[in-house]
Coordinates of N, CA, C and O in Angstrom, one line a residue:
X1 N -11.5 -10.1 2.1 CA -12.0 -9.5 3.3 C -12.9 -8.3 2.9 O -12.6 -7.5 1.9
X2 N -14.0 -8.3 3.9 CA -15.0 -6.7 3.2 C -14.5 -5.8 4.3 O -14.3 -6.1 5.5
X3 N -14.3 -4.3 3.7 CA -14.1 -3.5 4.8 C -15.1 -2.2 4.9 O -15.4 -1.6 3.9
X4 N -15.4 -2.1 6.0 CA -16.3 -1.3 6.3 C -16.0 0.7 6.6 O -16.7 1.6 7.0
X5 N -14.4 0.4 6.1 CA -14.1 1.8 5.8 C -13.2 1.8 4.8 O -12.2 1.1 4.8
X6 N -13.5 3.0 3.5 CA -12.8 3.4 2.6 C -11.4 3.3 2.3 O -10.6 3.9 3.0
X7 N -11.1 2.7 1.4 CA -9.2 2.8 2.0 C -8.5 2.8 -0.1 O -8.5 2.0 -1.0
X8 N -8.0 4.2 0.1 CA -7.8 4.4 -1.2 C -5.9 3.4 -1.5 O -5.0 3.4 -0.6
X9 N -6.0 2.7 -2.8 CA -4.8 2.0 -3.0 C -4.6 2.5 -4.3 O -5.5 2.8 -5.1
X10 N -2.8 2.6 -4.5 CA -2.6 2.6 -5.7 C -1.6 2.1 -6.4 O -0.4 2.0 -6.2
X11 N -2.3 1.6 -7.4 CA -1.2 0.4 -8.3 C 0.0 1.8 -9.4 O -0.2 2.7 -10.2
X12 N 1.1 1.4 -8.9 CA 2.3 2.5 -9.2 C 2.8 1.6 -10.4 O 2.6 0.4 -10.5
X13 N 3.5 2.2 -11.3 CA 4.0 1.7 -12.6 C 5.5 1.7 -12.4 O 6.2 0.8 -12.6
X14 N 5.8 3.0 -11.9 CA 7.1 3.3 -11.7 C 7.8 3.8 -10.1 O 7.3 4.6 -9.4
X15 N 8.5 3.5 -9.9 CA 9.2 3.2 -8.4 C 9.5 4.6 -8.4 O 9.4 4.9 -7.3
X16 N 9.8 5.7 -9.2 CA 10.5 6.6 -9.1 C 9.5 7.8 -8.3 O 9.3 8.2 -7.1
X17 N 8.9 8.3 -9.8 CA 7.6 8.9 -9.4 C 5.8 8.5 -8.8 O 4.9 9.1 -8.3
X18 N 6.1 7.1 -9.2 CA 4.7 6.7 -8.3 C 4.5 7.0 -6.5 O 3.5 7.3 -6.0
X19 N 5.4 6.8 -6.0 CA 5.0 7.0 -4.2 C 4.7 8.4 -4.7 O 3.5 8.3 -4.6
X20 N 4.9 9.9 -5.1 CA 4.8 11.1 -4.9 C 3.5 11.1 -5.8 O 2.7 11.8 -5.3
X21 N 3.1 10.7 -7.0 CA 2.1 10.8 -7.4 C 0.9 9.9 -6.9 O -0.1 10.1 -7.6
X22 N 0.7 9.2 -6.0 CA -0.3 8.9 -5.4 C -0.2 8.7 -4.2 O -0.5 7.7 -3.5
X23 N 0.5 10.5 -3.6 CA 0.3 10.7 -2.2 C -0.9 10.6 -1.6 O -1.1 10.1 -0.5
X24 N -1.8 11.2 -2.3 CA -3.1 11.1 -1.4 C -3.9 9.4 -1.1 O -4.9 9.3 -0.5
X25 N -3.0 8.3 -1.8 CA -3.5 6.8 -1.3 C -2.9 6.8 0.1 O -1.9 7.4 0.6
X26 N -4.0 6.0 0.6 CA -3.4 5.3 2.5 C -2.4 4.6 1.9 O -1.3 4.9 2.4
X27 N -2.3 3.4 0.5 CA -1.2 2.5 0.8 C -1.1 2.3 -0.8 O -2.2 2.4 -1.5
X28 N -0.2 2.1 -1.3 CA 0.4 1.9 -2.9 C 1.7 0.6 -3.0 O 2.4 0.2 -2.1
X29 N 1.6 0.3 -4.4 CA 2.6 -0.3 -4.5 C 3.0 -0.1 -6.1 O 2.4 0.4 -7.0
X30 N 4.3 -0.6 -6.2 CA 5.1 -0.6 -7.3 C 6.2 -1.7 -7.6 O 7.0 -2.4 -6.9
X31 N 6.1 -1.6 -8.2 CA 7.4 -2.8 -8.5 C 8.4 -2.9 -9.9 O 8.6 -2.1 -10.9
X32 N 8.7 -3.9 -9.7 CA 10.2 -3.8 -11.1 C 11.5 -4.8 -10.4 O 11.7 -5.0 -9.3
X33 N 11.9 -5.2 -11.3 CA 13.3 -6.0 -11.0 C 13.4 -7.1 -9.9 O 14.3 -7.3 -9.1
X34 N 12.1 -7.9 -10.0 CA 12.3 -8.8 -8.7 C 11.6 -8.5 -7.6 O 11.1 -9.4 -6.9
X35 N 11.4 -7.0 -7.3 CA 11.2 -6.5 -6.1 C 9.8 -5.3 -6.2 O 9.5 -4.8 -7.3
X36 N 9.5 -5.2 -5.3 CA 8.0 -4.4 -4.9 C 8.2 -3.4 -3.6 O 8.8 -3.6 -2.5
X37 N 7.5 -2.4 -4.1 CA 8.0 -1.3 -3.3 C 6.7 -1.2 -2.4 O 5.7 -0.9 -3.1
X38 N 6.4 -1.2 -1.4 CA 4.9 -0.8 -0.3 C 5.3 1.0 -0.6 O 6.3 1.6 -1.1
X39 N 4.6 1.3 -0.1 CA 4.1 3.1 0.6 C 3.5 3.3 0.9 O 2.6 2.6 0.6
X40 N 2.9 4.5 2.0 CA 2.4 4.9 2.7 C 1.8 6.2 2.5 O 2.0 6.7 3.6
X41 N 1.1 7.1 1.9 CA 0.8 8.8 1.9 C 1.9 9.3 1.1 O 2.2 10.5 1.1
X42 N 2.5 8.2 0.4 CA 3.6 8.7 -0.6 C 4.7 8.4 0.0 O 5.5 9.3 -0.4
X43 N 5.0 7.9 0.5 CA 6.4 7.9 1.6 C 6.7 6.4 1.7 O 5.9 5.6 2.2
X44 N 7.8 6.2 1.3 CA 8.4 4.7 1.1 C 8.3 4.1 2.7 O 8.7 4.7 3.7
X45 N 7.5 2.8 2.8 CA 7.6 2.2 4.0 C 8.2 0.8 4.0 O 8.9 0.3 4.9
X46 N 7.9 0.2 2.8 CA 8.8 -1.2 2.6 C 9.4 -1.5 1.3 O 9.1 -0.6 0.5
X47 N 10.3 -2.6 0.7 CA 10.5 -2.8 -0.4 C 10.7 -5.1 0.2 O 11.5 -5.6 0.9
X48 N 9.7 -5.5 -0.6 CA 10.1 -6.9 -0.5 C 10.7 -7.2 -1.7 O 11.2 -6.4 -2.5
X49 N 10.6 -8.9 -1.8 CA 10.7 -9.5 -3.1 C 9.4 -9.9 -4.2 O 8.3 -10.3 -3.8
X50 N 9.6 -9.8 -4.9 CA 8.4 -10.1 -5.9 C 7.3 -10.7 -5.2 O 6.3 -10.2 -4.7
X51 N 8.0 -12.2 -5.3 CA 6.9 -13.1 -4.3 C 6.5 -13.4 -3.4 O 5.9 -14.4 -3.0
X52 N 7.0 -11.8 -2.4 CA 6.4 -11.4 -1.7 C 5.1 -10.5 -1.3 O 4.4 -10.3 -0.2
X53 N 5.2 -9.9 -2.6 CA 4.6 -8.2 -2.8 C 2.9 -8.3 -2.2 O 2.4 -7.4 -1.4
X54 N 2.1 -9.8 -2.8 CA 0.8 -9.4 -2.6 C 0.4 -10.0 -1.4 O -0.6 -9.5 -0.8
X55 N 1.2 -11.1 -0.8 CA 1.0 -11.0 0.5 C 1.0 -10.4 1.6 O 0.3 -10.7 2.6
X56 N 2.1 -9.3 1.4 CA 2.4 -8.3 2.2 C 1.1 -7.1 2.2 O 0.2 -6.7 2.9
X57 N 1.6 -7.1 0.7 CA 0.7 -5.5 0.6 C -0.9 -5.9 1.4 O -1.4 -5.1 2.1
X58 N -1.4 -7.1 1.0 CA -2.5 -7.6 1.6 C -2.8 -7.7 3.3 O -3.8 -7.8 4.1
X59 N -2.1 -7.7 3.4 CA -1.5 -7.8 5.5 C -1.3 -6.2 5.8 O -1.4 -5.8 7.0
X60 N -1.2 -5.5 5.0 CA -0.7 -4.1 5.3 C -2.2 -3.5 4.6 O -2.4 -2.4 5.2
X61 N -3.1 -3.7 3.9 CA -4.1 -3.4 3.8 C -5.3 -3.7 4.7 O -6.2 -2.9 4.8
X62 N -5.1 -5.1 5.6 CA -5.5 -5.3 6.9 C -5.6 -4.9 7.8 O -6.5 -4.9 8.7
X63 N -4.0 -4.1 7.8 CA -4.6 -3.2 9.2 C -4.3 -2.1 9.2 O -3.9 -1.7 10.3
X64 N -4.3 -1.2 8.0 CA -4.8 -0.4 7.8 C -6.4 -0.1 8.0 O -6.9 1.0 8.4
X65 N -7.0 -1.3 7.7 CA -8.3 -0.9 8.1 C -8.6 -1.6 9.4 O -9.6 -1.1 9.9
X66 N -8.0 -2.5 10.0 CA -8.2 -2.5 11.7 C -7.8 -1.5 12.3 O -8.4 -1.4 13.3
X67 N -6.6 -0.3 12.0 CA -6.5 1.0 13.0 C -7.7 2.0 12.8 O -8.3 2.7 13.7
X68 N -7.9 2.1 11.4 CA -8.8 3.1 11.1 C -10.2 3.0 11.8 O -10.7 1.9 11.7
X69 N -11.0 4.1 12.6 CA -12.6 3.8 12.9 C -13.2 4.1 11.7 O -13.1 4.7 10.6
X70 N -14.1 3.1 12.5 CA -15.3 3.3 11.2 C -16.2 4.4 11.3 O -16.4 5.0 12.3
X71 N -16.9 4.7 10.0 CA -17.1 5.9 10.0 C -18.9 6.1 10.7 O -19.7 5.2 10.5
X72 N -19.1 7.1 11.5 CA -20.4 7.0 12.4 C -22.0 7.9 11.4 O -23.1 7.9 11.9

């Protein structure tokens, strides 16, 4: 999908410190052990299963940019 407003993401290495080091992304992820962590402005909003992670995170990057206006 092309989006017509900016939407910073960030690929996290580590579950621990990654949501607080890339507070300033709209949406991040991380993973480890099976499982994938979503976030939000740094702030834990989901944790799925592996083979779940890029489906989701992809659906959560969707509408993140359907709430957001575009810019005038």
């Amino acid at each position: 999908m092309m989006y017509s407003t900016p939407i910073t993401i960030a690929v996290m290495g580590c579950v621990v410190n990654g949501p607080a080091e890339a507070r300033h992304a709209d949406i991040g992820v991380t993973g480890g052990r099976g499982k994938g962590v979503i976030f939000k402005k740094g702030k834990l909003y989901r944790t799925v299963p592996q083979e779940e992670l890029l489906p989701v995170l992809l659906a959560e990057i969707d509408a993140i940019a359907a709430e957001t206006p575009l810019p005038r």
